[in-house]
C-alpha cells in the first residue's frame, strides 16, 4: 500500500505513536512546549489520586514519588541519583551556584539568555558578569573565567550551544560550568557528566507539572567548588525525620543536601511524566521533534520568511511574525511571541498535520 511504513523500525514507530495517543488528546494545535509542556494522562491521574487521598485524610507516601522522580531524572542525564538535587526553579539553583563564587569572580554568559539562569548571577552584585554572543561563548572563555553559565538550547529562538566546545574550553582554563538544560531535556540528549552543574525545570519538554526542577552536582557534591546547602531545610538531613527542629546537624551524604522542600503533588506527577519520556526514548523523541521542526522550517521558507538559524533544534523562531500570535491563537494554533519572533516548538504530541496547520494559517 502506498505510504505504508515498513522496515525494521516500523514496529517501534507504531509503538511510539500508540503510546502518545494513549497519553495525549490536545484540543488545539499545541506548538508551545517551549513555554509549557502538556501533562500526560498518567500524570493527571496520579495527581488527582494523590489530592483525593490527602482530602480524605489518607495521604499517600509522596516522598517516595520524589525519590522515584530523582532516580528517573538521573537516568535521563546519565548520572547516579546521589548527584541529583530537587527543587522548584532554576533561579534557586543558579543562586546556589552563584553564592559559591568568591567576590570579583568572572562569570561568562550568553547574551539575552533566560533570566532565571543569569539574573541570580547579576544579583550578587560583586561578580564580574560578562555576556557574549552565544556563538562566541566557547572562544570567550579565558584564564580569568571562574564560571560559564549558559542554556544548552536558547529559550527565545532555539539556538543550540556548542556544548562540546564550551566543555573543552572550560577545562583548558580551569573554569566551572553551569548548564541550564530546561529547553533540551526530553528531546536533546544531555551528558550531565561533561559539566560541573546542570540544572533544569521539568514543566517543559519532560512534561512535568510546575514546581519541579533538578540540579546535578559533581561527585564531590560541590565541595571543591565551595557549594554549601544555603537553602537547606529539614529534608536535607541525612535522617530527615530527626532533623525537624533546630539546626540540621548532619546533611545528607548526597545531593539531597541541596534539596528544596519538595512540592509533593508536583513530584507525584513528575515520576509518571519522566517514566513516559523513558518509555518513548530520548533518541526517538529527538527524531520525531526535529523532523517536524524541519518540516515547518522548509514550509515557512517557501512562504518567504527566514527562520533564525538553529539547525537540529525542535524550536523554530521566525522573525517578524510574532505579532500574529493572537490571530493564530484565535485559529486554535498555540505558539509564542518572543521579542517579535514567532516561536513554534514541536514535541511528541505533535504531528505533520500540526506543522501544516500552522503553515496554512500563516499563508492565509
PDB file of C-alpha atoms in Angstrom, residues 57-190:
ATOM      1  CA  UNK A  57      -7.096  12.134  55.424  1.00  0.00           C
ATOM      2  CA  UNK A  58      -5.242   9.207  53.893  1.00  0.00           C
ATOM      3  CA  UNK A  59      -2.242  10.871  52.226  1.00  0.00           C
ATOM      4  CA  UNK A  60      -0.044   8.730  50.015  1.00  0.00           C
ATOM      5  CA  UNK A  61       3.718   8.454  50.509  1.00  0.00           C
ATOM      6  CA  UNK A  62       4.621  11.252  48.113  1.00  0.00           C
ATOM      7  CA  UNK A  63       8.213  11.345  49.368  1.00  0.00           C
ATOM      8  CA  UNK A  64       8.610   8.014  47.592  1.00  0.00           C
ATOM      9  CA  UNK A  65       7.480   9.820  44.437  1.00  0.00           C
ATOM     10  CA  UNK A  66      10.199  12.425  44.965  1.00  0.00           C
ATOM     11  CA  UNK A  67      12.843   9.708  45.085  1.00  0.00           C
ATOM     12  CA  UNK A  68      11.404   7.953  42.047  1.00  0.00           C
ATOM     13  CA  UNK A  69      11.475  11.236  40.108  1.00  0.00           C
ATOM     14  CA  UNK A  70      15.048  11.903  41.229  1.00  0.00           C
ATOM     15  CA  UNK A  71      16.141   8.463  40.051  1.00  0.00           C
ATOM     16  CA  UNK A  72      14.339   8.818  36.707  1.00  0.00           C
ATOM     17  CA  UNK A  73      15.916  12.192  36.040  1.00  0.00           C
ATOM     18  CA  UNK A  74      19.338  10.814  36.939  1.00  0.00           C
ATOM     19  CA  UNK A  75      18.886   8.079  34.330  1.00  0.00           C
ATOM     20  CA  UNK A  76      17.782  10.662  31.796  1.00  0.00           C
ATOM     21  CA  UNK A  77      21.026  12.663  32.121  1.00  0.00           C
ATOM     22  CA  UNK A  78      23.319   9.727  32.844  1.00  0.00           C
ATOM     23  CA  UNK A  79      24.453  10.254  36.430  1.00  0.00           C
ATOM     24  CA  UNK A  80      23.844   8.494  39.761  1.00  0.00           C
ATOM     25  CA  UNK A  81      20.788   9.658  41.682  1.00  0.00           C
ATOM     26  CA  UNK A  82      23.108  10.654  44.533  1.00  0.00           C
ATOM     27  CA  UNK A  83      24.249  13.584  42.371  1.00  0.00           C
ATOM     28  CA  UNK A  84      20.763  14.996  41.740  1.00  0.00           C
ATOM     29  CA  UNK A  85      19.127  17.620  43.947  1.00  0.00           C
ATOM     30  CA  UNK A  86      15.466  18.502  43.564  1.00  0.00           C
ATOM     31  CA  UNK A  87      13.695  21.826  43.875  1.00  0.00           C
ATOM     32  CA  UNK A  88      11.216  24.123  42.197  1.00  0.00           C
ATOM     33  CA  UNK A  89      13.149  26.561  39.995  1.00  0.00           C
ATOM     34  CA  UNK A  90      16.302  27.150  38.014  1.00  0.00           C
ATOM     35  CA  UNK A  91      16.683  30.549  39.689  1.00  0.00           C
ATOM     36  CA  UNK A  92      17.147  28.979  43.128  1.00  0.00           C
ATOM     37  CA  UNK A  93      19.793  26.576  41.864  1.00  0.00           C
ATOM     38  CA  UNK A  94      21.555  29.300  39.874  1.00  0.00           C
ATOM     39  CA  UNK A  95      21.562  31.389  43.049  1.00  0.00           C
ATOM     40  CA  UNK A  96      23.052  28.476  44.969  1.00  0.00           C
ATOM     41  CA  UNK A  97      25.928  28.211  42.496  1.00  0.00           C
ATOM     42  CA  UNK A  98      26.330  31.996  42.399  1.00  0.00           C
ATOM     43  CA  UNK A  99      26.701  32.051  46.194  1.00  0.00           C
ATOM     44  CA  UNK A 100      29.670  29.685  45.951  1.00  0.00           C
ATOM     45  CA  UNK A 101      31.757  32.143  43.918  1.00  0.00           C
ATOM     46  CA  UNK A 102      34.296  34.485  45.533  1.00  0.00           C
ATOM     47  CA  UNK A 103      33.776  38.262  45.226  1.00  0.00           C
ATOM     48  CA  UNK A 104      35.068  39.633  41.938  1.00  0.00           C
ATOM     49  CA  UNK A 105      34.892  36.294  40.129  1.00  0.00           C
ATOM     50  CA  UNK A 106      34.313  36.489  36.369  1.00  0.00           C
ATOM     51  CA  UNK A 107      31.199  34.782  35.062  1.00  0.00           C
ATOM     52  CA  UNK A 108      30.669  34.307  31.328  1.00  0.00           C
ATOM     53  CA  UNK A 109      27.112  34.141  29.969  1.00  0.00           C
ATOM     54  CA  UNK A 110      25.390  34.261  26.585  1.00  0.00           C
ATOM     55  CA  UNK A 111      23.724  37.495  25.543  1.00  0.00           C
ATOM     56  CA  UNK A 112      19.969  37.567  26.299  1.00  0.00           C
ATOM     57  CA  UNK A 113      19.962  34.146  27.916  1.00  0.00           C
ATOM     58  CA  UNK A 114      16.994  33.212  30.082  1.00  0.00           C
ATOM     59  CA  UNK A 115      16.640  35.421  33.148  1.00  0.00           C
ATOM     60  CA  UNK A 116      16.173  32.605  35.677  1.00  0.00           C
ATOM     61  CA  UNK A 117      19.680  31.416  34.856  1.00  0.00           C
ATOM     62  CA  UNK A 118      21.559  34.712  34.628  1.00  0.00           C
ATOM     63  CA  UNK A 119      19.743  37.084  36.978  1.00  0.00           C
ATOM     64  CA  UNK A 120      20.924  35.395  40.211  1.00  0.00           C
ATOM     65  CA  UNK A 121      24.486  35.880  38.965  1.00  0.00           C
ATOM     66  CA  UNK A 122      23.877  39.594  38.449  1.00  0.00           C
ATOM     67  CA  UNK A 123      22.007  39.895  41.748  1.00  0.00           C
ATOM     68  CA  UNK A 124      25.161  39.007  43.677  1.00  0.00           C
ATOM     69  CA  UNK A 125      26.372  42.498  42.808  1.00  0.00           C
ATOM     70  CA  UNK A 126      30.040  41.692  43.326  1.00  0.00           C
ATOM     71  CA  UNK A 127      30.655  39.361  40.385  1.00  0.00           C
ATOM     72  CA  UNK A 128      32.050  40.376  37.013  1.00  0.00           C
ATOM     73  CA  UNK A 129      29.356  39.069  34.669  1.00  0.00           C
ATOM     74  CA  UNK A 130      30.393  39.214  31.032  1.00  0.00           C
ATOM     75  CA  UNK A 131      27.953  38.447  28.214  1.00  0.00           C
ATOM     76  CA  UNK A 132      28.925  37.489  24.673  1.00  0.00           C
ATOM     77  CA  UNK A 133      27.005  36.183  21.631  1.00  0.00           C
ATOM     78  CA  UNK A 134      26.094  32.515  22.019  1.00  0.00           C
ATOM     79  CA  UNK A 135      28.216  31.569  19.014  1.00  0.00           C
ATOM     80  CA  UNK A 136      31.308  33.030  20.682  1.00  0.00           C
ATOM     81  CA  UNK A 137      30.907  31.638  24.171  1.00  0.00           C
ATOM     82  CA  UNK A 138      33.442  28.815  23.883  1.00  0.00           C
ATOM     83  CA  UNK A 139      36.142  31.042  22.381  1.00  0.00           C
ATOM     84  CA  UNK A 140      35.455  33.706  25.027  1.00  0.00           C
ATOM     85  CA  UNK A 141      36.426  31.524  27.991  1.00  0.00           C
ATOM     86  CA  UNK A 142      39.694  32.859  29.385  1.00  0.00           C
ATOM     87  CA  UNK A 143      42.135  32.379  32.264  1.00  0.00           C
ATOM     88  CA  UNK A 144      40.131  34.732  34.485  1.00  0.00           C
ATOM     89  CA  UNK A 145      36.813  32.973  33.909  1.00  0.00           C
ATOM     90  CA  UNK A 146      35.559  31.281  37.078  1.00  0.00           C
ATOM     91  CA  UNK A 147      32.189  30.089  35.762  1.00  0.00           C
ATOM     92  CA  UNK A 148      30.446  29.753  32.416  1.00  0.00           C
ATOM     93  CA  UNK A 149      26.650  29.741  32.690  1.00  0.00           C
ATOM     94  CA  UNK A 150      24.603  29.075  29.565  1.00  0.00           C
ATOM     95  CA  UNK A 151      21.394  27.423  28.399  1.00  0.00           C
ATOM     96  CA  UNK A 152      22.090  24.443  26.176  1.00  0.00           C
ATOM     97  CA  UNK A 153      19.135  25.497  23.985  1.00  0.00           C
ATOM     98  CA  UNK A 154      18.115  29.129  23.895  1.00  0.00           C
ATOM     99  CA  UNK A 155      14.548  29.787  25.010  1.00  0.00           C
ATOM    100  CA  UNK A 156      13.986  32.745  22.699  1.00  0.00           C
ATOM    101  CA  UNK A 157      14.880  31.122  19.390  1.00  0.00           C
ATOM    102  CA  UNK A 158      16.011  27.507  19.809  1.00  0.00           C
ATOM    103  CA  UNK A 159      19.689  28.007  19.009  1.00  0.00           C
ATOM    104  CA  UNK A 160      21.826  25.175  20.377  1.00  0.00           C
ATOM    105  CA  UNK A 161      25.019  25.988  22.251  1.00  0.00           C
ATOM    106  CA  UNK A 162      28.317  24.372  21.257  1.00  0.00           C
ATOM    107  CA  UNK A 163      28.499  22.405  24.480  1.00  0.00           C
ATOM    108  CA  UNK A 164      31.430  20.250  23.414  1.00  0.00           C
ATOM    109  CA  UNK A 165      33.480  23.338  22.572  1.00  0.00           C
ATOM    110  CA  UNK A 166      32.416  25.003  25.795  1.00  0.00           C
ATOM    111  CA  UNK A 167      33.320  21.932  27.844  1.00  0.00           C
ATOM    112  CA  UNK A 168      36.793  21.761  26.318  1.00  0.00           C
ATOM    113  CA  UNK A 169      37.457  25.483  26.704  1.00  0.00           C
ATOM    114  CA  UNK A 170      36.315  25.487  30.324  1.00  0.00           C
ATOM    115  CA  UNK A 171      38.518  22.523  31.171  1.00  0.00           C
ATOM    116  CA  UNK A 172      41.502  24.132  29.453  1.00  0.00           C
ATOM    117  CA  UNK A 173      41.154  27.290  31.559  1.00  0.00           C
ATOM    118  CA  UNK A 174      40.003  25.693  34.817  1.00  0.00           C
ATOM    119  CA  UNK A 175      36.568  27.319  34.672  1.00  0.00           C
ATOM    120  CA  UNK A 176      33.480  25.672  36.115  1.00  0.00           C
ATOM    121  CA  UNK A 177      30.304  25.223  34.098  1.00  0.00           C
ATOM    122  CA  UNK A 178      26.611  25.719  34.846  1.00  0.00           C
ATOM    123  CA  UNK A 179      24.284  24.469  32.099  1.00  0.00           C
ATOM    124  CA  UNK A 180      20.539  25.144  32.010  1.00  0.00           C
ATOM    125  CA  UNK A 181      19.016  22.199  30.146  1.00  0.00           C
ATOM    126  CA  UNK A 182      15.391  23.279  30.582  1.00  0.00           C
ATOM    127  CA  UNK A 183      14.842  23.597  26.819  1.00  0.00           C
ATOM    128  CA  UNK A 184      16.792  20.432  25.993  1.00  0.00           C
ATOM    129  CA  UNK A 185      15.905  17.678  28.458  1.00  0.00           C
ATOM    130  CA  UNK A 186      13.465  15.238  26.948  1.00  0.00           C
ATOM    131  CA  UNK A 187      14.336  15.720  23.284  1.00  0.00           C
ATOM    132  CA  UNK A 188      18.070  16.555  23.103  1.00  0.00           C
ATOM    133  CA  UNK A 189      20.381  14.102  24.879  1.00  0.00           C
ATOM    134  CA  UNK A 190      22.263  15.778  27.732  1.00  0.00           C
TER     135      UNK A 190
END
